[in-house]
Short mmCIF file of C-alpha atoms in Angstrom, two decimals:
data_model
loop_
_atom_site.label_atom_id
_atom_site.label_comp_id
_atom_site.label_asym_id
_atom_site.label_seq_id
_atom_site.Cartn_x
_atom_site.Cartn_y
_atom_site.Cartn_z
CA UNK Z 14 112.91 122.26 113.17
CA UNK Z 15 112.27 125.01 110.81
CA UNK Z 16 114.24 124.09 107.64
CA UNK Z 17 112.22 123.76 104.54
CA UNK Z 18 111.44 120.34 103.04
CA UNK Z 19 112.76 120.61 99.64
CA UNK Z 20 111.26 117.48 97.94
CA UNK Z 21 108.95 118.06 95.10
CA UNK Z 22 105.29 117.94 96.10
CA UNK Z 23 102.41 116.27 94.31
CA UNK Z 24 98.77 117.26 95.02
CA UNK Z 25 96.45 114.36 95.29
CA UNK Z 26 92.58 114.22 96.06
CA UNK Z 27 92.55 111.16 98.36
CA UNK Z 28 94.55 108.16 99.56
CA UNK Z 29 93.80 106.05 96.49
CA UNK Z 30 95.14 108.71 94.22
CA UNK Z 31 98.30 109.05 96.31
CA UNK Z 32 98.74 105.26 96.22
CA UNK Z 33 98.12 105.16 92.49
CA UNK Z 34 100.82 107.95 92.01
CA UNK Z 35 103.40 106.01 94.06
CA UNK Z 36 102.83 102.83 92.00
CA UNK Z 37 102.91 104.66 88.70
CA UNK Z 38 106.08 106.30 89.59
CA UNK Z 39 107.73 103.01 90.74
CA UNK Z 40 108.22 104.26 94.35
CA UNK Z 41 106.83 101.10 96.10
CA UNK Z 42 108.25 97.63 96.72
CA UNK Z 43 104.96 96.23 95.27
CA UNK Z 44 103.01 96.62 98.46
CA UNK Z 45 100.87 99.67 99.32
CA UNK Z 46 102.67 102.51 101.02
CA UNK Z 47 101.73 105.12 103.52
CA UNK Z 48 101.46 108.56 101.66
CA UNK Z 49 104.49 110.61 102.77
CA UNK Z 50 102.84 113.93 103.74
CA UNK Z 51 104.82 116.78 105.32
CA UNK Z 52 103.54 116.42 108.80
CA UNK Z 53 104.26 112.71 108.84
CA UNK Z 54 107.78 113.35 107.46
CA UNK Z 55 108.41 116.08 109.95
CA UNK Z 56 107.47 113.80 112.80
CA UNK Z 57 109.78 111.34 111.55
CA UNK Z 58 112.72 113.88 111.46
CA UNK Z 59 111.66 115.40 114.74
CA UNK Z 60 111.92 111.86 116.51
CA UNK Z 61 115.76 111.76 115.75
CA UNK Z 62 116.39 115.56 115.82
CA UNK Z 63 117.69 115.82 112.30
CA UNK Z 64 117.17 118.75 109.99
CA UNK Z 65 115.77 117.72 106.42
CA UNK Z 66 118.96 118.62 104.66
CA UNK Z 67 121.27 116.78 107.14
CA UNK Z 68 123.42 114.26 105.06
CA UNK Z 69 123.14 110.67 106.45
CA UNK Z 70 125.48 109.04 104.06
CA UNK Z 71 127.02 109.27 100.63
CA UNK Z 72 127.16 106.36 98.13
CA UNK Z 73 130.21 106.95 96.11
CA UNK Z 74 129.44 104.49 93.29
CA UNK Z 75 126.13 106.20 92.64
CA UNK Z 76 127.24 109.66 93.61
CA UNK Z 77 124.15 110.00 95.77
CA UNK Z 78 123.90 111.90 98.98
CA UNK Z 79 121.15 110.45 101.28
CA UNK Z 80 119.52 113.29 103.18
CA UNK Z 81 117.58 112.86 106.41
CA UNK Z 82 114.47 114.12 104.50
CA UNK Z 83 114.54 111.41 101.94
CA UNK Z 84 115.16 108.77 104.67
CA UNK Z 85 112.15 110.15 106.56
CA UNK Z 86 109.96 110.04 103.50
CA UNK Z 87 110.77 106.44 102.78
CA UNK Z 88 110.38 105.60 106.41
CA UNK Z 89 106.83 107.07 106.36
CA UNK Z 90 106.03 105.19 103.24
CA UNK Z 91 107.31 101.96 104.80
CA UNK Z 92 104.98 102.38 107.78
CA UNK Z 93 107.46 103.22 110.36
CA UNK Z 94 106.59 104.89 113.64
CA UNK Z 95 108.70 108.07 114.14
CA UNK Z 96 110.58 106.42 117.01
CA UNK Z 97 111.95 103.82 114.61
CA UNK Z 98 113.82 106.54 112.67
CA UNK Z 99 117.11 106.31 114.71
CA UNK Z 100 117.27 102.62 113.83
CA UNK Z 101 116.66 103.31 110.16
CA UNK Z 102 119.20 105.99 110.11
CA UNK Z 103 121.87 103.78 111.76
CA UNK Z 104 121.04 100.97 109.30
CA UNK Z 105 121.50 103.30 106.41
CA UNK Z 106 124.91 104.45 107.85
CA UNK Z 107 125.88 100.85 108.06
CA UNK Z 108 125.09 99.94 104.34
CA UNK Z 109 126.87 103.07 103.35
CA UNK Z 110 129.96 102.18 105.24
CA UNK Z 111 132.81 101.37 102.85
CA UNK Z 112 133.31 98.10 104.62
CA UNK Z 113 129.85 97.15 103.64
CA UNK Z 114 130.66 97.89 100.05
CA UNK Z 115 127.26 99.07 98.82
CA UNK Z 116 127.66 98.48 95.16
CA UNK Z 117 128.35 94.81 95.27
CA UNK Z 118 125.58 93.43 97.56
CA UNK Z 119 123.11 95.92 96.12
CA UNK Z 120 123.50 95.06 92.56
CA UNK Z 121 125.06 91.67 92.20
CA UNK Z 122 123.45 88.66 90.56
CA UNK Z 123 124.30 87.02 94.01
CA UNK Z 124 121.15 88.53 95.40
CA UNK Z 125 121.99 89.59 98.97
CA UNK Z 126 119.45 91.08 101.32
CA UNK Z 127 120.40 93.47 104.22
CA UNK Z 128 120.13 91.25 107.28
CA UNK Z 129 119.58 93.79 110.15
CA UNK Z 130 120.23 92.78 113.74
CA UNK Z 131 119.03 95.14 116.48
CA UNK Z 132 120.63 95.06 119.94
CA UNK Z 133 120.18 97.01 123.12
CA UNK Z 134 117.37 98.41 125.10
CA UNK Z 135 115.83 100.04 122.02
CA UNK Z 136 114.85 96.60 120.67
CA UNK Z 137 112.65 95.85 123.54
CA UNK Z 138 111.32 99.33 123.80
CA UNK Z 139 110.27 99.44 120.14
CA UNK Z 140 108.94 95.77 120.29
CA UNK Z 141 111.37 94.34 117.81
CA UNK Z 142 110.78 90.61 117.69
CA UNK Z 143 113.63 88.38 119.08
CA UNK Z 144 111.62 85.31 119.73
CA UNK Z 145 108.96 82.96 118.26
CA UNK Z 146 108.44 83.35 114.59
CA UNK Z 147 111.62 85.37 114.29
CA UNK Z 148 111.40 86.14 110.64
CA UNK Z 149 107.60 85.94 110.45
CA UNK Z 150 105.28 88.89 109.58
CA UNK Z 151 103.33 90.52 112.51
CA UNK Z 152 105.73 92.87 114.21
CA UNK Z 153 105.55 96.42 113.00
CA UNK Z 154 109.20 97.27 113.93
CA UNK Z 155 110.75 94.30 112.15
CA UNK Z 156 108.46 94.74 109.17
CA UNK Z 157 108.81 98.39 108.60
CA UNK Z 158 112.41 99.25 109.49
CA UNK Z 159 113.70 96.62 107.02
CA UNK Z 160 111.15 97.89 104.43
CA UNK Z 161 112.38 101.47 104.97
CA UNK Z 162 115.94 100.69 104.18
CA UNK Z 163 114.93 98.81 101.10
CA UNK Z 164 112.74 101.77 99.88
CA UNK Z 165 115.66 104.12 100.46
CA UNK Z 166 117.79 101.67 98.43
CA UNK Z 167 115.29 101.82 95.59
CA UNK Z 168 114.05 105.49 95.64
CA UNK Z 169 117.20 107.24 96.83
CA UNK Z 170 120.13 105.16 95.75
CA UNK Z 171 118.54 103.82 92.56
CA UNK Z 172 118.82 100.12 93.30
CA UNK Z 173 116.09 99.05 90.96
CA UNK Z 174 115.39 95.51 90.18
CA UNK Z 175 116.12 94.78 86.48
CA UNK Z 176 118.20 97.85 86.12
CA UNK Z 177 121.04 98.52 88.54
CA UNK Z 178 119.93 95.50 90.82
CA UNK Z 179 120.56 92.42 88.68
CA UNK Z 180 119.79 89.79 91.28
CA UNK Z 181 119.33 86.32 89.74
CA UNK Z 182 116.77 85.13 92.31
CA UNK Z 183 116.44 88.32 94.47
CA UNK Z 184 115.57 87.42 98.09
CA UNK Z 185 112.32 87.42 100.10
CA UNK Z 186 114.36 89.18 102.81
CA UNK Z 187 114.49 92.24 100.49
CA UNK Z 188 110.88 93.03 101.85
CA UNK Z 189 112.44 93.09 105.34
CA UNK Z 190 115.04 90.95 107.19
CA UNK Z 191 115.22 92.31 110.61
CA UNK Z 192 115.54 90.63 113.97
CA UNK Z 193 116.63 91.53 117.49
CA UNK Z 194 118.87 89.43 119.80
CA UNK Z 195 116.91 87.94 122.70
CA UNK Z 196 119.17 89.63 125.21
CA UNK Z 197 116.65 89.08 128.05
CA UNK Z 198 117.07 85.23 127.90
CA UNK Z 199 120.51 84.91 126.41
CA UNK Z 200 123.31 83.89 128.71
CA UNK Z 201 125.79 85.43 126.39
CA UNK Z 202 127.48 88.83 125.67
CA UNK Z 203 125.22 90.62 123.18
CA UNK Z 204 126.41 90.93 119.56
CA UNK Z 205 126.88 94.81 119.59
CA UNK Z 206 129.01 94.58 122.68
CA UNK Z 207 131.12 91.98 121.35
CA UNK Z 208 131.64 93.72 117.95
CA UNK Z 209 132.11 97.39 119.03
CA UNK Z 210 133.06 97.32 122.76
CA UNK Z 211 130.04 99.55 123.49
CA UNK Z 212 127.99 99.07 126.67
CA UNK Z 213 125.17 96.68 126.85
CA UNK Z 214 122.90 99.75 127.68
CA UNK Z 215 123.77 101.14 124.22
CA UNK Z 216 121.73 100.12 121.26
CA UNK Z 217 123.12 99.28 117.81
CA UNK Z 218 122.30 97.75 114.45
CA UNK Z 219 124.35 95.20 112.63
CA UNK Z 220 123.90 95.14 108.87
CA UNK Z 221 125.18 92.05 106.97
CA UNK Z 222 124.84 91.32 103.27
CA UNK Z 223 123.15 88.01 103.55
CA UNK Z 224 121.62 85.03 101.86
CA UNK Z 225 118.66 83.17 103.09
CA UNK Z 226 118.49 81.46 106.58
CA UNK Z 227 119.14 77.75 106.58
CA UNK Z 228 117.55 75.87 109.44
CA UNK Z 229 118.97 72.73 111.04
CA UNK Z 230 117.52 70.30 113.39
CA UNK Z 231 118.90 68.50 116.41
CA UNK Z 232 116.58 66.96 118.87
CA UNK Z 233 118.86 64.26 120.24
CA UNK Z 234 121.88 66.02 121.86
CA UNK Z 235 122.14 67.41 125.22
CA UNK Z 236 125.58 68.74 124.77
CA UNK Z 237 127.00 71.91 123.14
CA UNK Z 238 129.27 69.87 120.91
CA UNK Z 239 126.40 67.61 119.92
CA UNK Z 240 124.18 70.50 118.88
CA UNK Z 241 126.91 72.45 117.12
CA UNK Z 242 128.23 69.35 115.45
CA UNK Z 243 124.95 69.09 113.52
CA UNK Z 244 125.22 72.81 112.64
CA UNK Z 245 128.67 72.49 111.40
CA UNK Z 246 127.72 69.39 109.10
CA UNK Z 247 124.87 71.48 107.68
CA UNK Z 248 126.92 74.66 107.38
CA UNK Z 249 130.05 73.18 105.82
CA UNK Z 250 128.76 72.49 102.45
CA UNK Z 251 126.16 74.82 101.01
CA UNK Z 252 126.76 78.22 99.41
CA UNK Z 253 129.70 79.58 97.84
CA UNK Z 254 133.31 79.79 98.99
CA UNK Z 255 135.17 82.50 100.81
CA UNK Z 256 132.14 84.21 102.28
CA UNK Z 257 132.90 87.08 104.46
CA UNK Z 258 130.55 86.28 107.39
CA UNK Z 259 128.11 83.71 108.65
CA UNK Z 260 125.43 84.61 111.20
CA UNK Z 261 124.41 81.72 113.48
CA UNK Z 262 121.10 82.16 115.22
CA UNK Z 263 120.71 79.91 118.17
CA UNK Z 264 117.02 79.58 119.29
CA UNK Z 265 115.79 78.70 122.93
CA UNK Z 266 116.46 75.04 123.33
CA UNK Z 267 119.88 74.92 121.61
CA UNK Z 268 120.72 78.12 123.41
CA UNK Z 269 120.00 76.48 126.79
CA UNK Z 270 121.62 73.31 126.00
CA UNK Z 271 124.95 75.12 124.82
CA UNK Z 272 124.90 77.41 127.69
CA UNK Z 273 124.52 74.49 130.25
CA UNK Z 274 127.81 73.28 129.10
CA UNK Z 275 129.34 76.70 130.01
CA UNK Z 276 130.23 77.64 126.42
CA UNK Z 277 130.69 81.28 125.62
CA UNK Z 278 130.05 82.92 122.20
CA UNK Z 279 133.84 82.76 121.66
CA UNK Z 280 133.78 78.98 122.41
CA UNK Z 281 130.96 78.58 119.92
CA UNK Z 282 132.78 80.59 117.20
CA UNK Z 283 136.06 78.51 117.76
CA UNK Z 284 134.19 75.22 117.52
CA UNK Z 285 132.28 76.17 114.30
CA UNK Z 286 135.42 77.48 112.73
CA UNK Z 287 137.36 74.35 113.52
CA UNK Z 288 134.61 72.02 112.35
CA UNK Z 289 133.61 73.61 109.06
CA UNK Z 290 136.92 73.47 107.22
CA UNK Z 291 136.78 71.88 103.82
CA UNK Z 292 139.62 70.84 101.66
CA UNK Z 293 140.69 72.64 98.39
CA UNK Z 294 140.04 69.25 96.61
CA UNK Z 295 136.48 69.34 97.71
CA UNK Z 296 135.89 72.71 96.27
CA UNK Z 297 137.54 71.84 92.99
CA UNK Z 298 135.77 68.51 92.70
CA UNK Z 299 132.47 70.28 93.09
CA UNK Z 300 133.42 73.09 90.74
CA UNK Z 301 133.45 75.89 93.29
CA UNK Z 302 137.10 76.46 92.60
CA UNK Z 303 138.94 76.38 89.26
CA UNK Z 304 141.75 74.07 88.30
CA UNK Z 305 142.76 70.36 88.34
CA UNK Z 306 142.82 68.57 91.65
CA UNK Z 307 146.46 68.12 92.82
CA UNK Z 308 147.40 65.43 95.39
CA UNK Z 309 148.15 68.15 98.13
CA UNK Z 310 144.62 69.60 97.55
CA UNK Z 311 143.11 66.56 99.37
CA UNK Z 312 144.54 67.79 102.64
CA UNK Z 313 145.01 71.49 101.91
CA UNK Z 314 142.49 73.15 104.43
CA UNK Z 315 139.95 75.71 103.30
CA UNK Z 316 138.19 77.32 106.20
CA UNK Z 317 134.65 78.49 105.79
CA UNK Z 318 135.66 82.04 106.91
CA UNK Z 319 138.92 83.66 107.53
CA UNK Z 320 138.73 83.96 111.31
CA UNK Z 321 136.26 82.73 114.08
CA UNK Z 322 135.38 86.45 114.48
CA UNK Z 323 133.83 86.39 111.16
CA UNK Z 324 130.99 84.22 112.61
CA UNK Z 325 128.27 86.30 114.20
CA UNK Z 326 126.61 84.41 117.02
CA UNK Z 327 123.10 85.65 117.91
CA UNK Z 328 120.65 84.26 120.50
CA UNK Z 329 117.21 84.58 118.95
CA UNK Z 330 114.19 82.49 117.83
CA UNK Z 331 111.37 80.60 119.60
CA UNK Z 332 111.75 79.10 123.13
CA UNK Z 333 110.56 75.83 121.77
CA UNK Z 334 111.70 73.72 119.07
CA UNK Z 335 115.05 71.80 118.33
CA UNK Z 336 115.88 74.15 115.63
CA UNK Z 337 118.45 76.86 114.93
CA UNK Z 338 119.69 78.47 111.80
CA UNK Z 339 122.73 79.94 109.96
CA UNK Z 340 122.75 82.66 107.46
CA UNK Z 341 125.58 82.83 104.97
CA UNK Z 342 127.04 86.19 103.98
CA UNK Z 343 127.23 87.37 100.46
CA UNK Z 344 130.32 87.04 98.21
CA UNK Z 345 133.84 87.42 99.73
CA UNK Z 346 135.83 89.10 102.45
CA UNK Z 347 137.17 91.79 100.13
CA UNK Z 348 133.67 92.66 98.68
CA UNK Z 349 131.55 93.13 101.90
CA UNK Z 350 131.71 92.68 105.55
CA UNK Z 351 129.09 92.99 108.38
CA UNK Z 352 129.07 96.48 110.02
CA UNK Z 353 127.77 97.33 113.41
CA UNK Z 354 126.58 100.99 114.14
CA UNK Z 355 125.66 102.26 117.55
CA UNK Z 356 122.45 104.06 117.46
CA UNK Z 357 122.33 107.75 118.31
CA UNK Z 358 118.88 108.20 119.44
CA UNK Z 359 119.02 112.02 119.14
CA UNK Z 360 121.15 113.66 116.63
CA UNK Z 361 120.61 117.34 117.84
CA UNK G 448 89.11 113.08 102.85
CA UNK G 449 90.26 116.48 101.72
CA UNK G 450 92.96 116.74 99.08
CA UNK G 451 96.61 116.75 100.31
CA UNK G 452 100.26 116.76 99.13
CA UNK G 453 102.72 113.95 99.06
CA UNK G 454 106.50 114.28 98.85
CA UNK G 455 108.78 112.73 96.22
CA UNK G 456 110.92 109.96 97.84
CA UNK G 457 113.56 109.88 95.03
CA UNK G 458 116.73 111.95 94.26
CA UNK G 459 118.50 112.41 90.99
CA UNK G 460 122.10 111.19 91.02
CA UNK G 461 124.61 114.03 91.04
CA UNK G 462 125.69 114.41 87.41
CA UNK G 463 129.31 114.30 86.69
CA UNK G 464 130.74 115.42 83.32
CA UNK G 465 132.77 112.38 81.85
CA UNK G 466 135.49 113.14 79.24
CA UNK G 467 136.56 110.25 77.16
CA UNK G 468 139.95 110.27 75.61
CA UNK G 469 139.48 110.13 71.81
CA UNK G 470 139.58 106.62 70.48
CA UNK G 471 142.73 105.91 68.44
CA UNK G 472 142.39 105.41 64.68
CA UNK G 473 144.55 102.31 64.99
CA UNK G 474 146.05 100.18 67.76
CA UNK G 475 149.35 99.80 65.94
CA UNK G 476 152.16 100.42 68.37
CA UNK G 477 149.77 101.26 71.21
CA UNK G 478 150.28 100.05 74.73
CA UNK G 479 147.18 98.16 76.08
CA UNK G 480 146.07 97.99 79.65
CA UNK G 481 143.77 95.18 80.87
CA UNK G 482 141.84 95.73 84.19
CA UNK G 483 140.81 92.43 85.68
CA UNK G 484 138.05 92.40 88.10
CA UNK G 485 138.79 89.16 90.05
CA UNK G 486 136.05 87.05 88.74
CA UNK G 487 136.95 83.50 87.72
CA UNK G 488 138.60 83.41 84.28
CA UNK G 489 138.30 87.24 83.74
CA UNK G 490 142.12 87.18 83.63
CA UNK G 491 142.18 84.45 80.94
CA UNK G 492 139.71 86.30 78.85
CA UNK G 493 141.44 89.55 79.09
CA UNK G 494 144.77 87.97 78.37
CA UNK G 495 143.41 86.37 75.23
CA UNK G 496 141.94 89.77 74.20
CA UNK G 497 145.38 91.26 74.68
CA UNK G 498 147.05 88.65 72.58
CA UNK G 499 144.54 89.27 69.77
CA UNK G 500 145.12 93.00 69.98
CA UNK G 501 148.81 92.38 69.61
CA UNK G 502 148.86 89.67 66.89
CA UNK G 503 145.94 90.95 64.85
CA UNK G 504 145.94 94.78 65.39
CA UNK G 505 149.63 95.40 65.95
CA UNK G 506 149.47 96.61 69.59
CA UNK G 507 152.91 96.94 71.07
CA UNK G 508 152.17 95.30 74.46
CA UNK G 509 149.49 94.39 76.94
CA UNK G 510 149.71 94.44 80.73
CA UNK G 511 147.18 93.64 83.39
CA UNK G 512 146.03 95.16 86.60
CA UNK G 513 143.81 93.47 89.17
CA UNK G 514 140.97 95.34 91.04
CA UNK G 515 140.41 94.86 94.75
CA UNK G 516 137.10 93.22 93.98
CA UNK G 517 134.40 93.23 91.22
CA UNK G 518 132.13 95.73 93.06
CA UNK G 519 134.60 98.69 93.27
CA UNK G 520 136.16 100.95 90.64
CA UNK G 521 139.83 100.47 89.69
CA UNK G 522 141.90 101.82 92.61
CA UNK G 523 144.09 104.90 92.51
CA UNK G 524 147.24 103.05 91.94
CA UNK G 525 145.91 101.39 88.87
CA UNK G 526 144.78 104.81 87.45
CA UNK G 527 148.14 106.48 88.32
CA UNK G 528 150.08 103.66 86.72
CA UNK G 529 147.81 103.49 83.68
CA UNK G 530 148.19 107.28 83.06
CA UNK G 531 151.89 106.74 82.75
CA UNK G 532 152.26 103.57 81.02
CA UNK G 533 149.49 102.74 78.51
CA UNK G 534 147.40 104.19 75.74
CA UNK G 535 144.33 102.09 75.69
CA UNK G 536 142.27 100.35 78.43
CA UNK G 537 140.24 97.23 78.20
CA UNK G 538 138.03 96.34 81.18
CA UNK G 539 135.69 93.45 81.43
CA UNK G 540 133.52 91.38 83.64
CA UNK G 541 133.74 87.77 83.86
CA UNK G 542 130.37 86.47 84.76
#
């Protein structure tokens, strides 16, 4: 790679001065960053085979072109290893996809975070956590890939809290919100294969504009319907209406119980779809929909999502514990939908 | 540690020249376009504004379009139709 790095350079005496500069300029997420030096940025670009001026994506609303160089700089700052770069690039492509609808989830008062699900062999190779403490700190890949995406959103796309980003509550997942699917122990077809038809030996990231995970507990059932019945009861009421996607994350104990009944992911989705339907009357009564309640509203069905396929089922989380969780998507079907991008490990 | 250089992680958005149509001196006889963004009650709010512009400011008519969702600009069909049929646009958000 010989192309010139074109970003402005700032001379600093030492790490502390570099850090002070990054804070002063508003380039961090509040945590210290790794100083983005040219050798570190070139290593990041080299790992994916991209020239600095290669365009990764274009955000129409902001009229911003996202170059490989800027993604690499922010990935260095986030603490990524160079080999994470293909995952970061694919996630950026995902949030720039018109189906993801960048402007809404990035700026809305509704405060979505970028839930990022890594599938395929790259997840194990780079040590993405898919098991115990799924969303906890401690795994460099999970921690820094999500952080890199958020720094790109902030520094490149201009998604600044308090300015273009007007989240009412924001989201702790805006530091990072990354998991891998536990493909080694899952009895089911991996998410990326289901969604794109790619091979299980391919790797992919799925990005979903998402609210916080909501955990549910079922220590009593030894049937798929029993476990998922608790999930549906918990899932049916919270949140908004008309959300585009839900992600259901089934951890070890529940995964084994459901699989023992021979249920596929398609069976799980169908059950959830059929058992989370509300009535229009309920939504009007609880002021989630406008208008007076008409007699027919009492029986008029309002499914949680438009189709069972809008429910993303992922096997992940600890082996022990009678817990699983679901993650509501942000806003509505016309505003944003989950996007899966197959990872290209080498671009050139 | 010897001194070193760090690279700027930010970009400036591409600048686009924006040209506004001059504001009319009066709304008398003007055709008003209302662009509704799908938020609850934004249609009611805009319809009320349209009524006020007609009754109190003499606008000739008011018609409404609905965007695909609140997070996107007005789509091409709205723009094309608006160019042909109205003189003034009111767009609003309903949060």
